[in-house]
Amino acid sequence: MNLVVIGAQWGDEGKGKVVDYLSERADVTVRFSGGANAGHTIVRGDRVYKLHLVPSGIITPEKTVILGSGMVIDPEALFAELRELTNQGVLWEGRVLVSDRAHVVLPAYRKLDVELDRQRADPIGTTGRGIGIAYSKKAMRDGYRIIDILEQQVFDTIDPADRGFLEQYREPLADMVIDVQRYMELKGSKAVLLEGAQGALLDPDLGTYPYVSSGCSAAAGASIGSGIGPRAIDRVVGVFKAYSTRVGNGPFPTEFHADRDGRLIAHIREIGNEYGVTTGRPRRCGYLDLVALRYICRSNSIDSLALTHLDVYDTLDEVKLCVAYDIGQASVETFPASRTALDDAQPVTRKFPGWKTSLSGVTRFETLPQQARDYIAFIEQYTGVPVDIISVGADREQTIVRRDPWIQS
Ligand code: IMP
């Protein structure tokens, strides 16, 4: 079975935790897009792992992970991350493989990324990891793939300064490189977990363009970014938080306003630790936006939702979510492409009573307070997709699984 996991909002939904959990049953985990702009946090007991390039399946002992063809890889960042994993006692050697077709991020791209964003009249708020430059170079047919830096003939054509930088990584990368499709065939991998990065609202085609990232973070990218044919994808899991966050600029119709919702913002940032893993920037916070979530469910064929950070709402008297936008005189329940419509959209909210009790020790859906179950039931009814996984804390054990996505119904 081939299972895709994507972020169903603007990234930082808790995909790392969900992928880590699901990787237990996977033969192999393939990350299919993005680069070191991503930040995935995994908590196991008193250990906290922060990953940017290495797929989140790596924390599960003995499992193989692959950096897929749709990724853009900064070798310096990759080997720094692997060194950090070694320091944390993760035995990764022989378990981290890299697609020969993945693209390379060169040091100059990082600077250029930041400079270009600074020159924009309205900056995107890039993480400055060179991701946009690497994907642009790929589209312009000016990029280098991993295989290109390993082949002497091609390597010799690269700018001498870049060659100087890349030389040190050629040997270690040569030990890790594979043709993903061929590898799967030879290994006969039966359970493949396809891990997305960022969130589908940051996808260049589906998202809030131009305030998006550059890799394909939608479920459709799982096929092309891993080398698995589109008909071989069996199921798509969308991960979302009980509220919304966004880092960087761009439309955010349900964003809290500092003057009106200052205490709520402070509460969510503190309890939910809403600071970027990659840049440390405080994340913008807002209500759960069901208009956007339903759009993402439909445009990504999401079969199964994983709700995270539900415990962040434990102490609130009431919990609100957005069910429509008022745009001018119209009430809208579909997610607009128009930047002005998204900027003008006023959220129409629905209130639910808070559960006012700690969820952090709950392990079964049936023992969740009725108020939390009602909140979840409403999300399911609105989106038409079951909430199969509920996370009530950062630790792996704090996960309620109502239906295992690996088991086809
Ligand atoms: P870039 O991909 O670093 O150029 O950033 C483009 C936009 O995507 C910026 O608004 C970033 O904050 C956002 N972004 C990129 N990666 C992530 C992520 O992993 N989580 C959340 N936002 C991200």
Coordinates of N, CA and C in Angstrom, one line a residue, residues 169-392:
Y169 N 31.2 16.6 -1.0 CA 30.0 15.8 -0.7 C 29.8 14.7 -1.7
R170 N 30.7 14.6 -2.8 CA 30.5 13.6 -3.8 C 30.6 12.2 -3.3
E171 N 31.6 12.0 -2.5 CA 31.9 10.6 -2.1 C 30.8 10.1 -1.1
P172 N 30.5 10.9 -0.1 CA 29.4 10.5 0.8 C 28.0 10.3 0.1
L173 N 27.8 11.2 -0.9 CA 26.5 11.1 -1.6 C 26.4 9.9 -2.5
A174 N 27.6 9.5 -3.0 CA 27.7 8.4 -3.9 C 27.2 7.1 -3.2
D175 N 27.5 7.0 -1.9 CA 27.1 5.9 -1.1 C 25.6 5.8 -0.8
M176 N 24.9 6.9 -1.1 CA 23.5 7.0 -0.7 C 22.5 7.1 -1.9
V177 N 23.1 7.3 -3.1 CA 22.2 7.6 -4.2 C 21.6 6.3 -4.8
I178 N 20.3 6.5 -5.2 CA 19.6 5.4 -5.8 C 18.7 5.9 -6.9
D179 N 18.2 5.0 -7.8 CA 17.1 5.3 -8.7 C 15.9 4.8 -8.0
V180 N 15.0 5.7 -7.5 CA 14.0 5.3 -6.6 C 13.0 4.2 -7.2
Q181 N 12.6 4.4 -8.4 CA 11.7 3.5 -9.0 C 12.3 2.0 -9.0
R182 N 13.6 2.0 -9.4 CA 14.3 0.7 -9.5 C 14.5 0.1 -8.1
Y183 N 14.8 0.9 -7.2 CA 14.9 0.5 -5.8 C 13.7 -0.2 -5.3
M184 N 12.5 0.5 -5.5 CA 11.2 -0.1 -5.1 C 11.0 -1.4 -5.7
E185 N 11.3 -1.5 -7.0 CA 11.0 -2.7 -7.8 C 11.9 -3.8 -7.2
L186 N 13.2 -3.5 -7.0 CA 14.1 -4.6 -6.5 C 13.7 -5.0 -5.1
K187 N 13.3 -4.1 -4.2 CA 13.0 -4.4 -2.8 C 11.6 -5.0 -2.7
G188 N 10.8 -4.7 -3.7 CA 9.4 -5.2 -3.6 C 8.7 -4.5 -2.4
S189 N 9.0 -3.2 -2.2 CA 8.4 -2.5 -1.1 C 6.9 -2.5 -1.1
K190 N 6.3 -3.0 0.0 CA 4.8 -3.2 0.0 C 4.1 -2.0 0.7
A191 N 4.8 -1.4 1.7 CA 4.1 -0.3 2.4 C 5.0 0.9 2.3
V192 N 4.6 1.8 1.4 CA 5.4 3.0 1.2 C 4.7 4.2 1.7
L193 N 5.4 5.0 2.6 CA 4.9 6.2 3.1 C 5.5 7.4 2.4
L194 N 4.6 8.2 1.8 CA 5.1 9.3 1.0 C 4.8 10.6 1.8
E195 N 5.9 11.2 2.2 CA 5.8 12.3 3.1 C 6.0 13.7 2.4
G196 N 5.0 14.5 2.5 CA 5.0 15.9 1.9 C 5.7 16.9 2.8
A197 N 6.0 18.0 2.3 CA 6.5 19.1 3.1 C 5.6 20.3 3.0
Q198 N 5.8 21.3 3.8 CA 5.0 22.5 3.8 C 3.5 22.1 3.9
G199 N 2.6 22.8 3.3 CA 1.2 22.5 3.3 C 0.6 22.8 1.9
A200 N -0.6 22.2 1.6 CA -1.1 22.3 0.3 C -1.5 23.8 0.0
L201 N -1.7 24.6 1.0 CA -2.0 26.0 0.7 C -0.8 26.8 0.4
L202 N 0.4 26.2 0.5 CA 1.6 26.8 0.0 C 2.1 26.2 -1.3
D203 N 1.3 25.3 -1.9 CA 1.6 24.7 -3.2 C 1.4 25.8 -4.3
P204 N 2.4 25.8 -5.2 CA 2.3 26.9 -6.2 C 1.1 26.9 -7.1
D205 N 0.5 25.7 -7.3 CA -0.7 25.6 -8.1 C -2.0 25.7 -7.3
L206 N -2.1 25.1 -6.2 CA -3.3 25.1 -5.4 C -3.4 26.2 -4.3
G207 N -2.2 26.7 -4.0 CA -2.1 27.6 -2.8 C -2.4 29.1 -3.1
T208 N -2.0 29.9 -2.2 CA -2.3 31.3 -2.2 C -1.2 32.1 -3.0
Y209 N -1.1 31.7 -4.3 CA -0.1 32.3 -5.1 C -0.2 33.8 -5.2
P210 N 0.9 34.6 -5.2 CA 2.3 34.1 -5.2 C 2.9 33.9 -3.8
Y211 N 2.1 33.9 -2.8 CA 2.6 33.7 -1.4 C 2.6 32.2 -1.1
V212 N 3.5 31.6 -1.8 CA 3.6 30.1 -1.7 C 5.0 29.7 -1.7
S213 N 5.3 28.4 -1.4 CA 6.6 27.9 -1.6 C 6.8 27.5 -3.1
S214 N 7.9 26.8 -3.4 CA 8.1 26.5 -4.9 C 8.0 25.0 -5.2
G215 N 8.0 24.2 -4.2 CA 7.9 22.8 -4.4 C 6.4 22.4 -4.4
C216 N 6.2 21.2 -5.0 CA 4.8 20.7 -5.0 C 4.4 20.1 -3.7
S217 N 3.7 20.8 -2.9 CA 3.3 20.3 -1.5 C 1.9 19.6 -1.6
A218 N 1.3 19.6 -2.7 CA 0.0 18.9 -2.9 C 0.2 17.4 -3.0
A219 N -0.9 16.6 -2.8 CA -0.8 15.2 -2.9 C -0.4 14.7 -4.3
A220 N -0.7 15.5 -5.3 CA -0.4 15.2 -6.7 C 1.1 15.1 -6.8
G221 N 1.9 15.8 -6.0 CA 3.3 15.8 -6.1 C 4.0 14.5 -5.6
A222 N 3.2 13.7 -4.9 CA 3.7 12.5 -4.3 C 4.2 11.5 -5.3
S223 N 3.4 11.5 -6.4 CA 3.8 10.6 -7.5 C 5.0 11.0 -8.2
I224 N 5.0 12.2 -8.8 CA 6.2 12.7 -9.6 C 7.4 12.9 -8.7
G225 N 7.2 13.2 -7.4 CA 8.3 13.5 -6.5 C 8.9 12.3 -5.9
S226 N 8.3 11.1 -6.2 CA 8.9 9.9 -5.6 C 9.2 8.9 -6.7
G227 N 8.5 9.0 -7.9 CA 8.8 8.0 -8.9 C 7.8 6.9 -8.9
I228 N 6.7 7.0 -8.0 CA 5.6 6.0 -8.0 C 4.5 6.5 -8.9
G229 N 4.0 5.7 -9.8 CA 3.0 6.2 -10.7 C 1.7 6.6 -10.0
P230 N 0.9 7.6 -10.6 CA -0.2 8.1 -9.9 C -1.3 7.1 -9.5
R231 N -1.4 6.0 -10.3 CA -2.5 5.0 -10.0 C -2.1 4.1 -8.9
A232 N -0.8 4.2 -8.5 CA -0.3 3.3 -7.4 C -0.5 4.0 -6.0
I233 N -1.0 5.2 -6.0 CA -1.3 5.9 -4.7 C -2.6 5.3 -4.2
D234 N -2.6 4.8 -3.0 CA -3.8 4.2 -2.4 C -4.6 5.1 -1.5
R235 N -4.0 6.0 -0.8 CA -4.7 6.7 0.2 C -3.9 8.0 0.5
V236 N -4.7 9.1 0.8 CA -4.1 10.4 1.1 C -4.6 10.8 2.5
V237 N -3.6 11.1 3.4 CA -3.9 11.6 4.7 C -3.6 13.1 4.7
G238 N -4.5 13.9 5.2 CA -4.3 15.4 5.3 C -4.2 15.7 6.8
V239 N -3.1 16.4 7.1 CA -2.8 16.7 8.6 C -3.2 18.2 8.7
F240 N -4.0 18.5 9.8 CA -4.4 19.9 10.1 C -4.4 20.1 11.6
K241 N -4.3 21.4 11.9 CA -4.3 21.8 13.4 C -5.7 22.2 13.8
A242 N -6.0 22.2 15.0 CA -7.3 22.6 15.5 C -7.6 24.1 15.3
Y243 N -6.5 24.8 14.9 CA -6.6 26.2 14.6 C -5.7 26.4 13.3
S244 N -5.4 27.6 12.9 CA -4.6 27.8 11.7 C -3.4 28.6 12.0
T245 N -2.2 28.4 11.4 CA -1.1 29.2 11.5 C -0.5 29.4 10.1
R246 N 0.3 30.5 10.0 CA 1.0 30.7 8.7 C 2.3 31.5 9.1
V247 N 3.4 31.2 8.4 CA 4.6 32.0 8.6 C 4.9 32.7 7.3
G248 N 5.4 33.8 7.3 CA 5.6 34.6 6.1 C 4.4 35.3 5.8
N249 N 4.4 36.0 4.6 CA 3.3 36.8 4.2 C 2.2 36.1 3.4
G250 N 1.2 36.9 3.1 CA 0.1 36.3 2.2 C -1.2 36.3 2.9
P251 N -2.3 36.0 2.1 CA -3.6 36.1 2.7 C -3.9 35.0 3.8
F252 N -4.6 35.4 4.8 CA -4.9 34.5 5.9 C -6.3 35.0 6.4
P253 N -7.4 34.6 5.8 CA -8.7 35.1 6.1 C -9.1 35.0 7.5
T254 N -8.7 34.0 8.2 CA -9.2 33.8 9.6 C -8.2 34.2 10.7
E255 N -7.2 35.0 10.2 CA -6.1 35.5 11.2 C -6.7 36.3 12.3
F256 N -6.2 36.0 13.5 CA -6.6 36.8 14.7 C -6.0 38.2 14.6
H257 N -6.7 39.1 15.2 CA -6.2 40.5 15.1 C -5.6 40.8 16.5
A258 N -4.4 41.4 16.5 CA -3.6 41.6 17.7 C -4.4 42.5 18.7
D259 N -5.2 43.5 18.2 CA -5.9 44.4 19.1 C -7.1 43.6 19.8
R260 N -7.8 42.8 19.0 CA -9.0 42.1 19.5 C -8.7 40.8 20.1
D261 N -7.7 40.0 19.6 CA -7.5 38.7 20.0 C -6.1 38.4 20.6
G262 N -5.5 39.5 21.2 CA -4.2 39.4 21.6 C -3.9 38.3 22.6
R263 N -4.9 38.1 23.5 CA -4.7 37.0 24.5 C -4.7 35.6 23.9
L264 N -5.6 35.5 23.0 CA -5.7 34.2 22.3 C -4.4 33.9 21.5
I265 N -3.9 34.9 20.8 CA -2.6 34.7 20.1 C -1.5 34.3 21.0
A266 N -1.4 35.0 22.2 CA -0.4 34.7 23.1 C -0.5 33.3 23.7
H267 N -1.8 32.9 23.9 CA -2.1 31.6 24.5 C -1.6 30.5 23.5
I268 N -2.1 30.7 22.2 CA -1.8 29.6 21.2 C -0.3 29.6 20.9
R269 N 0.4 30.7 20.8 CA 1.9 30.7 20.6 C 2.6 30.0 21.7
E270 N 2.1 30.3 23.0 CA 2.8 29.7 24.1 C 2.6 28.2 24.2
I271 N 1.3 27.8 24.2 CA 1.0 26.4 24.4 C 1.3 25.6 23.2
G272 N 1.0 26.1 22.0 CA 1.3 25.4 20.8 C 2.7 25.5 20.3
N273 N 3.5 26.3 21.0 CA 4.9 26.6 20.6 C 5.0 27.0 19.1
E274 N 4.2 28.0 18.8 CA 4.0 28.4 17.4 C 5.1 29.4 17.0
Y275 N 6.3 28.9 16.9 CA 7.5 29.6 16.4 C 8.1 28.7 15.3
G276 N 8.6 29.2 14.2 CA 9.1 28.4 13.1 C 10.3 27.6 13.5
V277 N 10.3 26.3 13.1 CA 11.4 25.4 13.4 C 12.6 25.8 12.6
T278 N 12.4 26.3 11.4 CA 13.6 26.6 10.6 C 14.1 28.0 10.9
T279 N 13.2 29.0 11.1 CA 13.6 30.4 11.2 C 13.4 31.0 12.6
G280 N 12.6 30.3 13.4 CA 12.3 30.8 14.8 C 11.3 32.0 14.7
R281 N 10.8 32.3 13.6 CA 9.8 33.4 13.5 C 8.5 33.0 14.2
P282 N 7.9 34.0 14.9 CA 6.6 33.7 15.5 C 5.6 33.5 14.4
R283 N 4.7 32.4 14.5 CA 3.8 32.1 13.5 C 2.5 33.0 13.6
R284 N 1.9 33.4 12.5 CA 0.7 34.1 12.6 C -0.4 33.0 13.0
C285 N -1.4 33.4 13.8 CA -2.4 32.5 14.2 C -3.8 32.9 13.9
G286 N -4.7 31.9 13.7 CA -6.1 32.3 13.4 C -7.0 31.1 13.7
Y287 N -8.3 31.3 13.4 CA -9.3 30.2 13.6 C -9.1 29.1 12.6
L288 N -9.5 27.9 12.9 CA -9.5 26.9 11.9 C -10.5 27.3 10.8
D289 N -10.0 27.2 9.6 CA -10.7 27.7 8.4 C -11.2 26.5 7.6
L290 N -12.5 26.2 7.8 CA -13.1 25.0 7.1 C -13.3 25.2 5.7
V291 N -13.5 26.5 5.2 CA -13.6 26.8 3.8 C -12.3 26.3 3.1
A292 N -11.2 26.7 3.6 CA -9.9 26.4 3.1 C -9.7 24.9 3.2
L293 N -10.0 24.3 4.4 CA -9.7 22.9 4.6 C -10.5 22.0 3.6
R294 N -11.8 22.4 3.4 CA -12.6 21.5 2.5 C -12.1 21.6 1.0
Y295 N -11.6 22.8 0.7 CA -11.0 23.0 -0.7 C -9.8 22.1 -0.8
I296 N -9.0 22.1 0.2 CA -7.8 21.2 0.2 C -8.1 19.7 0.2
C297 N -9.1 19.4 1.0 CA -9.6 18.0 1.0 C -10.0 17.5 -0.4
R298 N -10.8 18.4 -1.1 CA -11.3 18.0 -2.4 C -10.2 18.0 -3.5
S299 N -9.3 19.0 -3.4 CA -8.3 19.1 -4.5 C -7.2 18.2 -4.3
N300 N -7.1 17.5 -3.2 CA -6.0 16.6 -2.9 C -6.5 15.1 -2.7
S301 N -7.8 14.9 -2.9 CA -8.4 13.6 -2.7 C -8.1 13.0 -1.3
I302 N -8.2 13.9 -0.3 CA -7.9 13.5 1.1 C -9.0 12.5 1.5
D303 N -8.5 11.3 1.9 CA -9.5 10.2 2.4 C -9.6 10.3 3.9
S304 N -8.6 10.8 4.5 CA -8.5 10.6 6.0 C -7.8 11.9 6.6
L305 N -8.4 12.4 7.6 CA -7.8 13.6 8.2 C -7.1 13.3 9.5
A306 N -6.0 13.9 9.8 CA -5.3 13.8 11.1 C -5.4 15.2 11.8
L307 N -6.1 15.3 12.9 CA -6.2 16.6 13.6 C -5.1 16.6 14.7
T308 N -4.4 17.7 14.7 CA -3.3 17.8 15.7 C -3.5 19.1 16.6
H309 N -2.8 19.1 17.7 CA -2.8 20.3 18.6 C -4.2 20.6 19.2
L310 N -5.0 19.6 19.3 CA -6.4 19.8 19.9 C -6.3 20.2 21.4
D311 N -5.2 19.7 22.0 CA -5.0 20.0 23.5 C -4.7 21.5 23.7
V312 N -4.3 22.3 22.6 CA -4.0 23.7 22.8 C -5.2 24.5 23.2
Y313 N -6.4 23.9 22.9 CA -7.7 24.6 23.3 C -8.2 24.1 24.6
D314 N -7.5 23.3 25.4 CA -8.0 22.7 26.6 C -8.6 23.7 27.6
T315 N -8.1 24.9 27.7 CA -8.5 25.8 28.8 C -9.5 26.9 28.3
L316 N -9.9 26.9 27.0 CA -10.7 27.9 26.5 C -12.2 27.7 26.8
D317 N -12.9 28.8 27.1 CA -14.4 28.7 27.4 C -15.1 28.4 26.1
E318 N -14.7 28.9 25.0 CA -15.4 28.5 23.8 C -14.3 28.4 22.6
V319 N -14.7 27.7 21.6 CA -13.8 27.4 20.5 C -14.6 27.8 19.3
K320 N -13.9 28.5 18.4 CA -14.6 29.0 17.2 C -13.9 28.4 15.9
L321 N -14.7 28.2 14.9 CA -14.1 27.9 13.6 C -14.8 28.7 12.5
C322 N -14.2 28.7 11.3 CA -14.8 29.5 10.2 C -15.5 28.6 9.3
V323 N -16.8 29.0 9.0 CA -17.6 28.2 8.1 C -17.9 28.8 6.7
A324 N -17.6 30.1 6.6 CA -17.8 30.9 5.3 C -17.1 32.2 5.4
Y325 N -17.0 32.8 4.3 CA -16.4 34.2 4.2 C -17.5 35.2 3.8
D326 N -17.5 36.3 4.4 CA -18.3 37.4 3.9 C -17.3 38.2 3.0
I327 N -17.6 38.3 1.7 CA -16.8 39.1 0.8 C -17.7 40.1 0.1
G328 N -17.5 41.4 0.5 CA -18.5 42.4 0.0 C -19.9 42.0 0.5
Q329 N -20.9 41.9 -0.4 CA -22.2 41.5 0.0 C -22.5 40.0 0.0
A330 N -21.5 39.3 -0.5 CA -21.7 37.8 -0.7 C -21.2 37.0 0.5
S331 N -21.9 35.9 0.7 CA -21.4 34.9 1.7 C -20.8 33.7 0.8
V332 N -19.6 33.4 1.1 CA -18.9 32.5 0.2 C -18.4 31.3 0.9
E333 N -18.6 30.1 0.4 CA -18.1 28.9 1.0 C -17.1 28.1 0.2
T334 N -16.6 28.8 -0.9 CA -15.6 28.2 -1.7 C -14.3 29.0 -1.6
F335 N -13.2 28.4 -1.7 CA -11.9 29.2 -1.5 C -11.5 29.9 -2.8
P336 N -11.5 31.3 -2.7 CA -11.2 32.0 -3.9 C -9.8 32.0 -4.4
A337 N -9.5 32.1 -5.7 CA -8.2 32.3 -6.2 C -7.8 33.8 -6.1
S338 N -8.7 34.7 -6.1 CA -8.5 36.1 -6.1 C -7.8 36.6 -4.8
R339 N -6.7 37.3 -5.0 CA -5.9 37.9 -3.9 C -6.8 38.9 -3.2
T340 N -7.5 39.7 -3.9 CA -8.3 40.8 -3.3 C -9.4 40.2 -2.5
A341 N -10.1 39.1 -3.1 CA -11.2 38.5 -2.4 C -10.7 37.9 -1.1
L342 N -9.5 37.2 -1.1 CA -9.0 36.7 0.1 C -8.6 37.7 1.1
D343 N -8.1 38.9 0.6 CA -7.7 40.0 1.6 C -9.0 40.6 2.2
D344 N -10.1 40.6 1.4 CA -11.3 41.3 1.9 C -12.2 40.3 2.7
A345 N -11.9 39.0 2.6 CA -12.8 38.0 3.2 C -12.8 38.2 4.8
Q346 N -14.0 38.3 5.3 CA -14.3 38.3 6.7 C -14.8 37.0 7.2
P347 N -14.2 36.3 8.1 CA -14.6 35.0 8.5 C -16.0 35.0 9.2
V348 N -16.9 34.1 8.7 CA -18.1 33.9 9.4 C -17.8 32.7 10.4
T349 N -18.0 32.9 11.7 CA -17.5 31.9 12.6 C -18.7 31.2 13.3
R350 N -18.4 30.0 13.7 CA -19.4 29.2 14.5 C -18.7 28.9 15.8
K351 N -19.5 29.0 16.9 CA -18.9 28.8 18.3 C -19.3 27.4 18.8
F352 N -18.3 26.9 19.5 CA -18.5 25.6 20.2 C -18.1 25.8 21.7
P353 N -18.8 25.2 22.6 CA -18.4 25.3 24.0 C -17.0 24.6 24.2
G354 N -16.1 25.2 25.0 CA -14.8 24.5 25.3 C -15.0 23.3 26.2
W355 N -14.0 22.5 26.2 CA -14.1 21.2 27.1 C -13.5 21.4 28.5
K356 N -12.7 22.5 28.6 CA -12.2 22.9 29.9 C -11.6 21.8 30.7
T357 N -10.9 20.9 30.1 CA -10.2 19.8 30.8 C -9.0 19.4 30.0
S358 N -8.0 18.8 30.6 CA -6.8 18.4 29.9 C -7.1 17.1 29.0
L359 N -6.7 17.2 27.8 CA -6.9 16.0 26.9 C -5.6 15.2 26.8
S360 N -4.5 15.7 27.4 CA -3.2 15.2 27.2 C -3.1 13.7 27.5
G361 N -3.9 13.2 28.4 CA -3.8 11.7 28.8 C -4.9 10.9 28.1
V362 N -5.7 11.5 27.2 CA -6.8 10.7 26.6 C -6.2 9.8 25.4
T363 N -6.5 8.6 25.4 CA -6.0 7.7 24.4 C -7.1 7.0 23.5
R364 N -8.3 7.2 23.9 CA -9.4 6.7 23.1 C -10.5 7.8 22.8
F365 N -11.0 7.7 21.6 CA -11.9 8.7 21.1 C -13.1 8.8 22.1
E366 N -13.6 7.6 22.5 CA -14.8 7.5 23.3 C -14.6 8.3 24.6
T367 N -13.4 8.4 25.1 CA -13.2 9.1 26.4 C -12.9 10.6 26.2
L368 N -12.9 11.1 25.0 CA -12.8 12.5 24.8 C -14.0 13.2 25.3
P369 N -13.9 14.4 25.9 CA -15.2 15.1 26.3 C -16.1 15.3 25.2
Q370 N -17.4 15.3 25.5 CA -18.5 15.4 24.4 C -18.2 16.7 23.6
Q371 N -17.8 17.8 24.2 CA -17.6 19.1 23.5 C -16.5 18.9 22.4
A372 N -15.4 18.2 22.8 CA -14.4 18.0 21.8 C -14.9 17.1 20.7
R373 N -15.7 16.1 21.0 CA -16.2 15.2 20.0 C -17.2 15.9 19.0
D374 N -17.9 16.9 19.6 CA -18.8 17.7 18.8 C -18.1 18.5 17.8
Y375 N -16.9 19.1 18.3 CA -16.1 20.0 17.4 C -15.6 19.1 16.3
I376 N -15.1 17.9 16.6 CA -14.6 17.0 15.5 C -15.7 16.6 14.6
A377 N -16.9 16.3 15.1 CA -18.0 15.8 14.3 C -18.4 16.9 13.3
F378 N -18.3 18.1 13.7 CA -18.7 19.2 12.8 C -17.7 19.3 11.7
I379 N -16.4 19.2 12.0 CA -15.3 19.3 11.0 C -15.6 18.1 9.9
E380 N -15.9 17.0 10.4 CA -16.1 15.8 9.5 C -17.3 16.1 8.6
Q381 N -18.4 16.6 9.2 CA -19.6 16.9 8.5 C -19.3 17.9 7.4
Y382 N -18.6 19.0 7.8 CA -18.4 20.1 6.8 C -17.5 19.6 5.7
T383 N -16.4 18.9 6.0 CA -15.4 18.6 5.0 C -15.9 17.3 4.2
G384 N -16.7 16.4 4.9 CA -17.0 15.2 4.3 C -15.9 14.1 4.4
V385 N -15.0 14.4 5.3 CA -13.8 13.5 5.4 C -13.7 13.1 6.9
P386 N -13.5 11.8 7.2 CA -13.4 11.4 8.6 C -12.1 11.8 9.2
V387 N -12.2 12.2 10.5 CA -11.0 12.6 11.3 C -10.5 11.2 11.9
D388 N -9.5 10.6 11.3 CA -9.1 9.3 11.8 C -8.1 9.3 12.9
I389 N -7.3 10.3 12.9 CA -6.2 10.4 13.9 C -6.4 11.8 14.6
I390 N -6.2 11.7 16.0 CA -6.3 12.9 16.8 C -5.1 13.0 17.7
S391 N -4.3 14.1 17.6 CA -3.1 14.2 18.4 C -3.5 15.2 19.6
V392 N -3.2 14.8 20.8 CA -3.5 15.6 22.0 C -2.2 16.0 22.8

